[in-house]
Amino acid sequence: MFQNTKAFSSFSVNDLEKAREFYQNTLGLDLQRIPMGEEYALLELQTAGGSKIMIYPKPNHTPATFTVLNFPVDDVEKTVDELTKRGVHFEQYDLADLKTNEKGIARGNGMGPDIAWFTDPAGNILSVLENR
């Protein structure tokens, strides 16, 4: 039924302009503003490979409690360092099955990729994870 459709993902934010600033200027992603009337717009995040992700404003937005967007990178440590310089704060976890180091990186140690989580201005959880 959906084998030939180009599905896409979307998530909400509480402030579209703050989201645009963060995704475009802090993360360096290509965005397109899609007008939807005089006072309403969407952001279309352009990713490698042609995938598109819609970011839409929602006045009663509640941040996702799970990772909404993952960015595969060649070197997690280098990426975390660069994003930290740009003002991104990485989450710290000290749970029985999930521990991060002082930079916020959880080492996969053969059980999964090295990964670090951070949030956008709306509180949605994003990650950078190392390609294997």
mmCIF file with all atom_site columns, C-alpha atoms in Angstrom:
data_model
loop_
_atom_site.group_PDB
_atom_site.id
_atom_site.type_symbol
_atom_site.label_atom_id
_atom_site.label_alt_id
_atom_site.label_comp_id
_atom_site.label_asym_id
_atom_site.label_entity_id
_atom_site.label_seq_id
_atom_site.pdbx_PDB_ins_code
_atom_site.Cartn_x
_atom_site.Cartn_y
_atom_site.Cartn_z
_atom_site.occupancy
_atom_site.B_iso_or_equiv
_atom_site.pdbx_formal_charge
_atom_site.auth_seq_id
_atom_site.auth_comp_id
_atom_site.auth_asym_id
_atom_site.auth_atom_id
_atom_site.pdbx_PDB_model_num
ATOM 1   C CA . MET A 1 1   ? 0.000  0.000  0.000  1.00 0.00 ? 1   MET A CA 1
ATOM 2   C CA . PHE A 1 2   ? 2.708  2.543  0.915  1.00 0.00 ? 2   PHE A CA 1
ATOM 3   C CA . GLN A 1 3   ? 5.692  0.963  -0.879 1.00 0.00 ? 3   GLN A CA 1
ATOM 4   C CA . ASN A 1 4   ? 5.931  3.781  -3.407 1.00 0.00 ? 4   ASN A CA 1
ATOM 5   C CA . THR A 1 5   ? 5.027  6.764  -1.269 1.00 0.00 ? 5   THR A CA 1
ATOM 6   C CA . LYS A 1 6   ? 7.604  9.199  0.029  1.00 0.00 ? 6   LYS A CA 1
ATOM 7   C CA . ALA A 1 7   ? 6.784  9.297  3.721  1.00 0.00 ? 7   ALA A CA 1
ATOM 8   C CA . PHE A 1 8   ? 8.111  12.078 5.902  1.00 0.00 ? 8   PHE A CA 1
ATOM 9   C CA . SER A 1 9   ? 8.300  12.827 9.575  1.00 0.00 ? 9   SER A CA 1
ATOM 10  C CA . SER A 1 10  ? 7.215  15.893 11.497 1.00 0.00 ? 10  SER A CA 1
ATOM 11  C CA . PHE A 1 11  ? 7.296  17.297 15.000 1.00 0.00 ? 11  PHE A CA 1
ATOM 12  C CA . SER A 1 12  ? 6.053  20.390 16.766 1.00 0.00 ? 12  SER A CA 1
ATOM 13  C CA . VAL A 1 13  ? 7.746  23.355 18.411 1.00 0.00 ? 13  VAL A CA 1
ATOM 14  C CA . ASN A 1 14  ? 6.350  26.203 20.490 1.00 0.00 ? 14  ASN A CA 1
ATOM 15  C CA . ASP A 1 15  ? 8.264  28.969 18.678 1.00 0.00 ? 15  ASP A CA 1
ATOM 16  C CA . LEU A 1 16  ? 8.898  28.612 14.949 1.00 0.00 ? 16  LEU A CA 1
ATOM 17  C CA . GLU A 1 17  ? 11.404 31.492 14.782 1.00 0.00 ? 17  GLU A CA 1
ATOM 18  C CA . LYS A 1 18  ? 13.542 30.060 17.605 1.00 0.00 ? 18  LYS A CA 1
ATOM 19  C CA . ALA A 1 19  ? 13.408 26.690 15.852 1.00 0.00 ? 19  ALA A CA 1
ATOM 20  C CA . ARG A 1 20  ? 14.474 28.261 12.555 1.00 0.00 ? 20  ARG A CA 1
ATOM 21  C CA . GLU A 1 21  ? 17.388 30.023 14.228 1.00 0.00 ? 21  GLU A CA 1
ATOM 22  C CA . PHE A 1 22  ? 18.539 26.842 15.979 1.00 0.00 ? 22  PHE A CA 1
ATOM 23  C CA . TYR A 1 23  ? 18.221 24.399 13.088 1.00 0.00 ? 23  TYR A CA 1
ATOM 24  C CA . GLN A 1 24  ? 19.569 26.784 10.470 1.00 0.00 ? 24  GLN A CA 1
ATOM 25  C CA . ASN A 1 25  ? 22.235 28.758 12.310 1.00 0.00 ? 25  ASN A CA 1
ATOM 26  C CA . THR A 1 26  ? 23.313 26.518 15.193 1.00 0.00 ? 26  THR A CA 1
ATOM 27  C CA . LEU A 1 27  ? 23.054 23.147 13.443 1.00 0.00 ? 27  LEU A CA 1
ATOM 28  C CA . GLY A 1 28  ? 23.760 24.491 9.946  1.00 0.00 ? 28  GLY A CA 1
ATOM 29  C CA . LEU A 1 29  ? 20.842 22.749 8.248  1.00 0.00 ? 29  LEU A CA 1
ATOM 30  C CA . ASP A 1 30  ? 18.994 23.862 5.134  1.00 0.00 ? 30  ASP A CA 1
ATOM 31  C CA . LEU A 1 31  ? 15.471 25.005 5.909  1.00 0.00 ? 31  LEU A CA 1
ATOM 32  C CA . GLN A 1 32  ? 12.656 26.255 3.812  1.00 0.00 ? 32  GLN A CA 1
ATOM 33  C CA . ARG A 1 33  ? 9.798  28.303 5.231  1.00 0.00 ? 33  ARG A CA 1
ATOM 34  C CA . ILE A 1 34  ? 6.485  27.109 3.845  1.00 0.00 ? 34  ILE A CA 1
ATOM 35  C CA . PRO A 1 35  ? 3.742  29.770 4.124  1.00 0.00 ? 35  PRO A CA 1
ATOM 36  C CA . MET A 1 36  ? 0.364  28.428 5.219  1.00 0.00 ? 36  MET A CA 1
ATOM 37  C CA . GLY A 1 37  ? -1.686 31.617 5.313  1.00 0.00 ? 37  GLY A CA 1
ATOM 38  C CA . GLU A 1 38  ? -0.927 35.089 6.597  1.00 0.00 ? 38  GLU A CA 1
ATOM 39  C CA . GLU A 1 39  ? 0.201  34.192 10.105 1.00 0.00 ? 39  GLU A CA 1
ATOM 40  C CA . TYR A 1 40  ? 1.017  30.507 9.851  1.00 0.00 ? 40  TYR A CA 1
ATOM 41  C CA . ALA A 1 41  ? 4.009  28.752 8.376  1.00 0.00 ? 41  ALA A CA 1
ATOM 42  C CA . LEU A 1 42  ? 5.882  25.480 8.537  1.00 0.00 ? 42  LEU A CA 1
ATOM 43  C CA . LEU A 1 43  ? 9.581  24.796 8.343  1.00 0.00 ? 43  LEU A CA 1
ATOM 44  C CA . GLU A 1 44  ? 10.769 22.101 5.985  1.00 0.00 ? 44  GLU A CA 1
ATOM 45  C CA . LEU A 1 45  ? 14.109 20.700 7.073  1.00 0.00 ? 45  LEU A CA 1
ATOM 46  C CA . GLN A 1 46  ? 16.146 19.421 4.130  1.00 0.00 ? 46  GLN A CA 1
ATOM 47  C CA . THR A 1 47  ? 18.365 16.414 4.838  1.00 0.00 ? 47  THR A CA 1
ATOM 48  C CA . ALA A 1 48  ? 20.910 14.512 2.774  1.00 0.00 ? 48  ALA A CA 1
ATOM 49  C CA . GLY A 1 49  ? 19.312 11.977 0.478  1.00 0.00 ? 49  GLY A CA 1
ATOM 50  C CA . GLY A 1 50  ? 16.264 14.134 -0.151 1.00 0.00 ? 50  GLY A CA 1
ATOM 51  C CA . SER A 1 51  ? 14.332 13.326 3.010  1.00 0.00 ? 51  SER A CA 1
ATOM 52  C CA . LYS A 1 52  ? 12.274 16.189 4.360  1.00 0.00 ? 52  LYS A CA 1
ATOM 53  C CA . ILE A 1 53  ? 11.084 16.780 7.891  1.00 0.00 ? 53  ILE A CA 1
ATOM 54  C CA . MET A 1 54  ? 8.296  19.174 8.717  1.00 0.00 ? 54  MET A CA 1
ATOM 55  C CA . ILE A 1 55  ? 8.532  21.355 11.811 1.00 0.00 ? 55  ILE A CA 1
ATOM 56  C CA . TYR A 1 56  ? 5.260  22.981 12.740 1.00 0.00 ? 56  TYR A CA 1
ATOM 57  C CA . PRO A 1 57  ? 4.182  25.442 15.438 1.00 0.00 ? 57  PRO A CA 1
ATOM 58  C CA . LYS A 1 58  ? 1.854  24.228 18.154 1.00 0.00 ? 58  LYS A CA 1
ATOM 59  C CA . PRO A 1 59  ? 0.732  26.666 20.868 1.00 0.00 ? 59  PRO A CA 1
ATOM 60  C CA . ASN A 1 60  ? 0.241  23.918 23.465 1.00 0.00 ? 60  ASN A CA 1
ATOM 61  C CA . HIS A 1 61  ? 3.424  22.085 22.443 1.00 0.00 ? 61  HIS A CA 1
ATOM 62  C CA . THR A 1 62  ? 4.774  19.466 24.811 1.00 0.00 ? 62  THR A CA 1
ATOM 63  C CA . PRO A 1 63  ? 8.334  18.297 24.067 1.00 0.00 ? 63  PRO A CA 1
ATOM 64  C CA . ALA A 1 64  ? 8.725  14.715 22.953 1.00 0.00 ? 64  ALA A CA 1
ATOM 65  C CA . THR A 1 65  ? 10.056 12.385 25.638 1.00 0.00 ? 65  THR A CA 1
ATOM 66  C CA . PHE A 1 66  ? 11.941 10.372 23.040 1.00 0.00 ? 66  PHE A CA 1
ATOM 67  C CA . THR A 1 67  ? 14.468 11.146 20.323 1.00 0.00 ? 67  THR A CA 1
ATOM 68  C CA . VAL A 1 68  ? 12.700 12.787 17.391 1.00 0.00 ? 68  VAL A CA 1
ATOM 69  C CA . LEU A 1 69  ? 15.726 13.250 15.141 1.00 0.00 ? 69  LEU A CA 1
ATOM 70  C CA . ASN A 1 70  ? 19.074 11.435 14.882 1.00 0.00 ? 70  ASN A CA 1
ATOM 71  C CA . PHE A 1 71  ? 22.093 12.796 13.044 1.00 0.00 ? 71  PHE A CA 1
ATOM 72  C CA . PRO A 1 72  ? 24.630 10.123 12.000 1.00 0.00 ? 72  PRO A CA 1
ATOM 73  C CA . VAL A 1 73  ? 28.172 11.535 12.081 1.00 0.00 ? 73  VAL A CA 1
ATOM 74  C CA . ASP A 1 74  ? 31.648 10.164 11.442 1.00 0.00 ? 74  ASP A CA 1
ATOM 75  C CA . ASP A 1 75  ? 33.054 11.296 14.798 1.00 0.00 ? 75  ASP A CA 1
ATOM 76  C CA . VAL A 1 76  ? 30.712 11.857 17.745 1.00 0.00 ? 76  VAL A CA 1
ATOM 77  C CA . GLU A 1 77  ? 33.387 13.381 19.964 1.00 0.00 ? 77  GLU A CA 1
ATOM 78  C CA . LYS A 1 78  ? 34.408 15.950 17.340 1.00 0.00 ? 78  LYS A CA 1
ATOM 79  C CA . THR A 1 79  ? 30.763 16.786 16.600 1.00 0.00 ? 79  THR A CA 1
ATOM 80  C CA . VAL A 1 80  ? 29.918 17.188 20.300 1.00 0.00 ? 80  VAL A CA 1
ATOM 81  C CA . ASP A 1 81  ? 32.923 19.503 20.724 1.00 0.00 ? 81  ASP A CA 1
ATOM 82  C CA . GLU A 1 82  ? 31.856 21.638 17.748 1.00 0.00 ? 82  GLU A CA 1
ATOM 83  C CA . LEU A 1 83  ? 28.216 21.846 18.831 1.00 0.00 ? 83  LEU A CA 1
ATOM 84  C CA . THR A 1 84  ? 29.263 22.682 22.392 1.00 0.00 ? 84  THR A CA 1
ATOM 85  C CA . LYS A 1 85  ? 31.253 25.627 20.989 1.00 0.00 ? 85  LYS A CA 1
ATOM 86  C CA . ARG A 1 86  ? 28.038 26.731 19.251 1.00 0.00 ? 86  ARG A CA 1
ATOM 87  C CA . GLY A 1 87  ? 26.179 26.743 22.565 1.00 0.00 ? 87  GLY A CA 1
ATOM 88  C CA . VAL A 1 88  ? 24.503 23.321 22.463 1.00 0.00 ? 88  VAL A CA 1
ATOM 89  C CA . HIS A 1 89  ? 24.188 21.622 25.857 1.00 0.00 ? 89  HIS A CA 1
ATOM 90  C CA . PHE A 1 90  ? 24.367 17.824 25.899 1.00 0.00 ? 90  PHE A CA 1
ATOM 91  C CA . GLU A 1 91  ? 22.233 15.761 28.228 1.00 0.00 ? 91  GLU A CA 1
ATOM 92  C CA . GLN A 1 92  ? 23.809 13.855 31.102 1.00 0.00 ? 92  GLN A CA 1
ATOM 93  C CA . TYR A 1 93  ? 22.523 10.405 32.057 1.00 0.00 ? 93  TYR A CA 1
ATOM 94  C CA . ASP A 1 94  ? 23.574 8.239  34.989 1.00 0.00 ? 94  ASP A CA 1
ATOM 95  C CA . LEU A 1 95  ? 21.160 5.311  34.868 1.00 0.00 ? 95  LEU A CA 1
ATOM 96  C CA . ALA A 1 96  ? 21.753 1.612  35.388 1.00 0.00 ? 96  ALA A CA 1
ATOM 97  C CA . ASP A 1 97  ? 21.773 0.914  31.641 1.00 0.00 ? 97  ASP A CA 1
ATOM 98  C CA . LEU A 1 98  ? 22.750 4.343  30.289 1.00 0.00 ? 98  LEU A CA 1
ATOM 99  C CA . LYS A 1 99  ? 25.693 6.458  31.374 1.00 0.00 ? 99  LYS A CA 1
ATOM 100 C CA . THR A 1 100 ? 27.221 9.432  29.630 1.00 0.00 ? 100 THR A CA 1
ATOM 101 C CA . ASN A 1 101 ? 30.685 10.872 30.118 1.00 0.00 ? 101 ASN A CA 1
ATOM 102 C CA . GLU A 1 102 ? 31.464 14.492 31.052 1.00 0.00 ? 102 GLU A CA 1
ATOM 103 C CA . LYS A 1 103 ? 30.745 15.599 27.461 1.00 0.00 ? 103 LYS A CA 1
ATOM 104 C CA . GLY A 1 104 ? 27.393 13.808 27.366 1.00 0.00 ? 104 GLY A CA 1
ATOM 105 C CA . ILE A 1 105 ? 28.542 10.911 25.180 1.00 0.00 ? 105 ILE A CA 1
ATOM 106 C CA . ALA A 1 106 ? 27.316 7.378  25.859 1.00 0.00 ? 106 ALA A CA 1
ATOM 107 C CA . ARG A 1 107 ? 29.840 4.858  24.581 1.00 0.00 ? 107 ARG A CA 1
ATOM 108 C CA . GLY A 1 108 ? 28.310 1.900  22.798 1.00 0.00 ? 108 GLY A CA 1
ATOM 109 C CA . ASN A 1 109 ? 31.183 -0.429 23.690 1.00 0.00 ? 109 ASN A CA 1
ATOM 110 C CA . GLY A 1 110 ? 30.055 -2.896 21.051 1.00 0.00 ? 110 GLY A CA 1
ATOM 111 C CA . MET A 1 111 ? 26.418 -2.808 22.232 1.00 0.00 ? 111 MET A CA 1
ATOM 112 C CA . GLY A 1 112 ? 25.431 0.095  19.981 1.00 0.00 ? 112 GLY A CA 1
ATOM 113 C CA . PRO A 1 113 ? 26.785 3.314  18.540 1.00 0.00 ? 113 PRO A CA 1
ATOM 114 C CA . ASP A 1 114 ? 28.471 6.069  20.501 1.00 0.00 ? 114 ASP A CA 1
ATOM 115 C CA . ILE A 1 115 ? 25.690 8.623  20.930 1.00 0.00 ? 115 ILE A CA 1
ATOM 116 C CA . ALA A 1 116 ? 24.982 11.981 22.582 1.00 0.00 ? 116 ALA A CA 1
ATOM 117 C CA . TRP A 1 117 ? 21.613 13.652 23.124 1.00 0.00 ? 117 TRP A CA 1
ATOM 118 C CA . PHE A 1 118 ? 20.648 17.333 23.173 1.00 0.00 ? 118 PHE A CA 1
ATOM 119 C CA . THR A 1 119 ? 17.459 19.343 22.894 1.00 0.00 ? 119 THR A CA 1
ATOM 120 C CA . ASP A 1 120 ? 16.188 21.995 20.540 1.00 0.00 ? 120 ASP A CA 1
ATOM 121 C CA . PRO A 1 121 ? 14.758 25.274 21.944 1.00 0.00 ? 121 PRO A CA 1
ATOM 122 C CA . ALA A 1 122 ? 11.320 23.611 22.235 1.00 0.00 ? 122 ALA A CA 1
ATOM 123 C CA . GLY A 1 123 ? 12.754 20.768 24.348 1.00 0.00 ? 123 GLY A CA 1
ATOM 124 C CA . ASN A 1 124 ? 12.552 18.061 21.671 1.00 0.00 ? 124 ASN A CA 1
ATOM 125 C CA . ILE A 1 125 ? 15.298 15.462 22.011 1.00 0.00 ? 125 ILE A CA 1
ATOM 126 C CA . LEU A 1 126 ? 17.837 15.104 19.194 1.00 0.00 ? 126 LEU A CA 1
ATOM 127 C CA . SER A 1 127 ? 20.979 12.996 18.945 1.00 0.00 ? 127 SER A CA 1
ATOM 128 C CA . VAL A 1 128 ? 24.281 12.653 17.168 1.00 0.00 ? 128 VAL A CA 1
ATOM 129 C CA . LEU A 1 129 ? 25.435 9.083  16.770 1.00 0.00 ? 129 LEU A CA 1
ATOM 130 C CA . GLU A 1 130 ? 28.557 7.649  15.270 1.00 0.00 ? 130 GLU A CA 1
ATOM 131 C CA . ASN A 1 131 ? 28.391 5.805  11.956 1.00 0.00 ? 131 ASN A CA 1
ATOM 132 C CA . ARG A 1 132 ? 29.791 2.304  12.199 1.00 0.00 ? 132 ARG A CA 1
#
